Short mmCIF file of C-alpha atoms in Angstrom, two decimals:
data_model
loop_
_atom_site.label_atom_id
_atom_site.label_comp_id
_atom_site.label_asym_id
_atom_site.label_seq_id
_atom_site.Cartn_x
_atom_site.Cartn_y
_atom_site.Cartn_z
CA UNK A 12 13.36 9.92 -32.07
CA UNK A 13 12.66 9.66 -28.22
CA UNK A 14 15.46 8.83 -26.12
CA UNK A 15 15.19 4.51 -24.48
CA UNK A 16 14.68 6.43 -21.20
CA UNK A 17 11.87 8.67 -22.24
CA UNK A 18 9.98 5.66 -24.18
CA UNK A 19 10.49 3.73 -20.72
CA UNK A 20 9.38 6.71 -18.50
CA UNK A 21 6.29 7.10 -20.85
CA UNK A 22 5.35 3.32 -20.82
CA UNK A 23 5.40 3.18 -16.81
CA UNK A 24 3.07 5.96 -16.58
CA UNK A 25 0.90 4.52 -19.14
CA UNK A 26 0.88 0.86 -17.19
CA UNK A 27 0.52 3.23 -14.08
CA UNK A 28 -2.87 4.74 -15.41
CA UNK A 29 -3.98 1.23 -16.46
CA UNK A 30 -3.16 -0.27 -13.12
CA UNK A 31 -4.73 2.55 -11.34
CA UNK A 32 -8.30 2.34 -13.05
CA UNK A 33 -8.25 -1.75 -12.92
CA UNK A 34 -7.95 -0.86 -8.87
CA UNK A 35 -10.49 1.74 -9.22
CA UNK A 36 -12.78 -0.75 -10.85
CA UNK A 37 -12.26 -3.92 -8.65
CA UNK A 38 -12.98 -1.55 -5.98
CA UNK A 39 -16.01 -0.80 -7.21
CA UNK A 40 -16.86 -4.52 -7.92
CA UNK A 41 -16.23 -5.00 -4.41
CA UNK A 42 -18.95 -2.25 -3.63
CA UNK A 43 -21.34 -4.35 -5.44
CA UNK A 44 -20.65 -7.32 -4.04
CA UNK A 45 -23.66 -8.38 -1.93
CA UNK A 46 -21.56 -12.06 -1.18
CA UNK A 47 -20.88 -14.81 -0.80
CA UNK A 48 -17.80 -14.02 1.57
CA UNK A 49 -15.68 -16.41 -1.11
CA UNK A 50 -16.34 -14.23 -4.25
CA UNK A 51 -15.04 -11.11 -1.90
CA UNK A 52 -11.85 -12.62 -1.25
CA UNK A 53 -11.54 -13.42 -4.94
CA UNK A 54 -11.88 -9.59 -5.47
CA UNK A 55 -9.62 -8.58 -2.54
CA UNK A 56 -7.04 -11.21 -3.83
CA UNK A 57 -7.23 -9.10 -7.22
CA UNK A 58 -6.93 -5.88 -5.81
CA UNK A 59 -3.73 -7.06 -3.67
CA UNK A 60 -2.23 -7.96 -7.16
CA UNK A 61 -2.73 -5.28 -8.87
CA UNK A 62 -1.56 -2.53 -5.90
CA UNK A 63 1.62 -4.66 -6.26
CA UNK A 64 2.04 -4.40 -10.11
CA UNK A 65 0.83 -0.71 -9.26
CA UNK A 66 3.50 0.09 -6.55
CA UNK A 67 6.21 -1.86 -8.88
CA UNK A 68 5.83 0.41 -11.46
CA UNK A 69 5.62 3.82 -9.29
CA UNK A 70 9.15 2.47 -8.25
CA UNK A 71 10.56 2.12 -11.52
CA UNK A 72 9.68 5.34 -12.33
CA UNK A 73 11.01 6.94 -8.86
CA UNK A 74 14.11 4.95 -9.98
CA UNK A 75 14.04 6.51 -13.68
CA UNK A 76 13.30 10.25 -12.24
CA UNK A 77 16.58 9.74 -10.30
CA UNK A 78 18.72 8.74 -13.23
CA UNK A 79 17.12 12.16 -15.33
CA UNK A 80 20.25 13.91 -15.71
CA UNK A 81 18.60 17.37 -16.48
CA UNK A 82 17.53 18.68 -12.70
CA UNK A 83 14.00 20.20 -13.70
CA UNK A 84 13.44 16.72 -15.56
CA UNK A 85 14.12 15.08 -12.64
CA UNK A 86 11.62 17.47 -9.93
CA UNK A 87 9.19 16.89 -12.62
CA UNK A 88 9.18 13.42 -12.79
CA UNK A 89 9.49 13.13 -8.59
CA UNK A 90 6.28 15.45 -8.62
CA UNK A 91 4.53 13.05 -10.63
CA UNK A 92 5.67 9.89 -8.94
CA UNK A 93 4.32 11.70 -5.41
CA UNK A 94 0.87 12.55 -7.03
CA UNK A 95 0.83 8.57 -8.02
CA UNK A 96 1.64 7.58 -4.17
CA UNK A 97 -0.74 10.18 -3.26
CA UNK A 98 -3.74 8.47 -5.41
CA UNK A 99 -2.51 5.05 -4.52
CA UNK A 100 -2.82 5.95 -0.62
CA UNK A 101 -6.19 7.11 -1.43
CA UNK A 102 -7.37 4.15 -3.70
CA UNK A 103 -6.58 1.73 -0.24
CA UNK A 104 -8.45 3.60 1.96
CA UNK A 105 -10.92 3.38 -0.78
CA UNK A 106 -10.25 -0.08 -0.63
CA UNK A 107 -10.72 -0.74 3.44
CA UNK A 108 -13.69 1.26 3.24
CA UNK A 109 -15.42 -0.39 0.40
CA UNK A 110 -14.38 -4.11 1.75
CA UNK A 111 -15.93 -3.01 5.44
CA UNK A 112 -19.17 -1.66 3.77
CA UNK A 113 -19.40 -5.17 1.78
CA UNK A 114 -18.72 -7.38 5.10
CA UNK A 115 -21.15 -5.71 6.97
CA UNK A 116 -23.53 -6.16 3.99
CA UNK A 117 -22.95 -10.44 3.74
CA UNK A 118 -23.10 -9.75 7.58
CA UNK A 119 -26.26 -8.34 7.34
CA UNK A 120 -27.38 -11.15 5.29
CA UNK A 121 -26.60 -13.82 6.82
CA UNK A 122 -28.33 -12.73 9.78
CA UNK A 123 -31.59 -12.38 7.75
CA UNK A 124 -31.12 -16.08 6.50
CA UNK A 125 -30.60 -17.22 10.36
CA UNK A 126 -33.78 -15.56 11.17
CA UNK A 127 -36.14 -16.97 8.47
CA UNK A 128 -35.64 -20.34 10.22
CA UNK A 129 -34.37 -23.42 8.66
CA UNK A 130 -31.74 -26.53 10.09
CA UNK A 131 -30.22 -25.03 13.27
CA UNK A 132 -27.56 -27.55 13.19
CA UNK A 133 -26.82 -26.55 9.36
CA UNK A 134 -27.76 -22.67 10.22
CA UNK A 135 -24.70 -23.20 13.32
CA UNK A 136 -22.33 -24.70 11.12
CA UNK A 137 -22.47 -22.61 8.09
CA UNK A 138 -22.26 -19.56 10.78
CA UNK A 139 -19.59 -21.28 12.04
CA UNK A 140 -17.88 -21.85 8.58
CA UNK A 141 -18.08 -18.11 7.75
CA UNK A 142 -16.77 -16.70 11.02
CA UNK A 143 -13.93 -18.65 10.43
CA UNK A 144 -13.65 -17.40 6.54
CA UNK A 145 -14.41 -14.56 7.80
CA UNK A 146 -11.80 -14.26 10.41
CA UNK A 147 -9.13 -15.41 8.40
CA UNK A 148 -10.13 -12.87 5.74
CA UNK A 149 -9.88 -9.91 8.32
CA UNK A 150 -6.77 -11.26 9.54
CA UNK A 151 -5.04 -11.50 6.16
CA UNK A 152 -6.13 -7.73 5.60
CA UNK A 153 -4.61 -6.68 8.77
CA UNK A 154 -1.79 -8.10 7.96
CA UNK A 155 -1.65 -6.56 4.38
CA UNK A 156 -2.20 -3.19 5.67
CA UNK A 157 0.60 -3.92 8.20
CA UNK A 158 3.35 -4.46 5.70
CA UNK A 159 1.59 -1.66 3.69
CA UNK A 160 2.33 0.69 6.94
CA UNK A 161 5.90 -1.06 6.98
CA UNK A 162 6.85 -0.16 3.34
CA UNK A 163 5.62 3.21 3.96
CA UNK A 164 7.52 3.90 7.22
CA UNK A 165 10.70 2.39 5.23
CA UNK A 166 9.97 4.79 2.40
CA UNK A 167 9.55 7.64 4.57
CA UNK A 168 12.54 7.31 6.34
CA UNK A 169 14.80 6.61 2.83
CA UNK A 170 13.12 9.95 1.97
CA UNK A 171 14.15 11.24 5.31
CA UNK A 172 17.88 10.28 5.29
CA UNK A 173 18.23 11.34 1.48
CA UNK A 174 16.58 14.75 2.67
CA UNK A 175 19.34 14.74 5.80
CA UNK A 176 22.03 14.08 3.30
CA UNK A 177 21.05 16.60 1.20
CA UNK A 178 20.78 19.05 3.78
CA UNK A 179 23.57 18.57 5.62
CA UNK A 180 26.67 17.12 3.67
CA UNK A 181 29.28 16.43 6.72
CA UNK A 182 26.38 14.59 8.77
CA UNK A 183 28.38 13.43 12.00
CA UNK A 184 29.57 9.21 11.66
CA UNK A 185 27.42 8.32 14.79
CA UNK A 186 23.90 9.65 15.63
CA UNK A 187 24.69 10.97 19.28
CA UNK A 188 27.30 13.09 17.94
CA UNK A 189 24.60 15.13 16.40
CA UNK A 190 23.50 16.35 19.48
CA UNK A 191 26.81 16.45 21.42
CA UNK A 192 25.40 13.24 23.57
CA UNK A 193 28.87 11.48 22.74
CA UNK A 194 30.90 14.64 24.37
CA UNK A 195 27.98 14.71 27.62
CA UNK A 196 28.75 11.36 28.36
CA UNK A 197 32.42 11.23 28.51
CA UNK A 198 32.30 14.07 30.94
CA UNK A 199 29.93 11.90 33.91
CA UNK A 200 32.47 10.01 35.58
CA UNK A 201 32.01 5.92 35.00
CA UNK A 202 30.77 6.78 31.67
CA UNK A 203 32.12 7.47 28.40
CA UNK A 204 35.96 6.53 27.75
CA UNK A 205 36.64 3.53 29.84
#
């Protein structure tokens, strides 16, 4: 019988897969999408969701390749959970690109409506009403891909200081002592020990 931590390891990566091609396919949806700018949101709202669910469960199985007791078991499992960052870095640019490719499209559009004529005042207002949608939606994506950036950065330098750890077991207690900064600066008179 399969150990409880194997079963769990194998049911991440399965929910992993299944979150991956549910991405792949609302991506493609939003590819499709020829508008309106409401039913694109809908889709970006569902993609948002499921990168979350998606980067939850690459976590829990970072977290579950650290507890592997066996070494190679545990390189194996890290090699995996990279290759599932990997493809999730590539589904969002995936994602950016398909989302500007659809807004230029409803763009596009809308411009075409304006031109066959109609209400001015109505044409005005409805442009109006979608610039303002449309803001807000670019907005909200900016800041999505800024806390994207942010979680990155943080998991880069976690990664960073467990390398430096790793590497270098007696690491100094304060940064500048790495570099002998702490020593330079008690030598220039008015600095240092006071």
């Amino acid at each position: 019988m399969a150990a409880p931590q194997d079963v769990h390891v194998r049911i991440c990566n399965q929910e992993i897969v299944k979150f991956d091609l549910e991405v792949k396919a609302l991506i493609q949806d939003i590819r499709d999408c020829s508008g309106p700018l409401s039913a694109l949101t809908k889709l970006n709202t569902e993609v948002k969701e499921k990168f979350q669910q998606l980067r939850h469960r690459i976590q829990e199985l970072e977290q579950s390749a650290k507890e592997q007791d066996k070494e190679s078991e545990k390189q194996l499992l890290l090699q995996e959970v990279e290759n599932h960052k990997k493809q999730m870095l590539s589904n969002q640019t995936s994602w950016r690109k398909a989302n500007l490719t659809c807004k230029i499209a409803i763009d596009n559009l809308e411009k075409a409506e304006l031109l066959q004529g109609g209400d001015p005042l109505r044409q005005r207002k409805t442009t109006k009403e979608s610039l303002a949608q449309t803001s807000s939606v670019i907005t909200e994506s900016l800041m999505g891909i800024s806390r994207m950036m942010s979680q990155q950065v943080q998991q880069s330098e976690e990664a960073m200081q467990t390398l430096g750890a790793a590497d270098c077991p007696q690491a100094p207690a304060h940064p500048l002592e790495a570099f002998g900064t702490q020593a330079a600066l008690g030598k220039r008179p008015g600095i240092g020990s006071q």
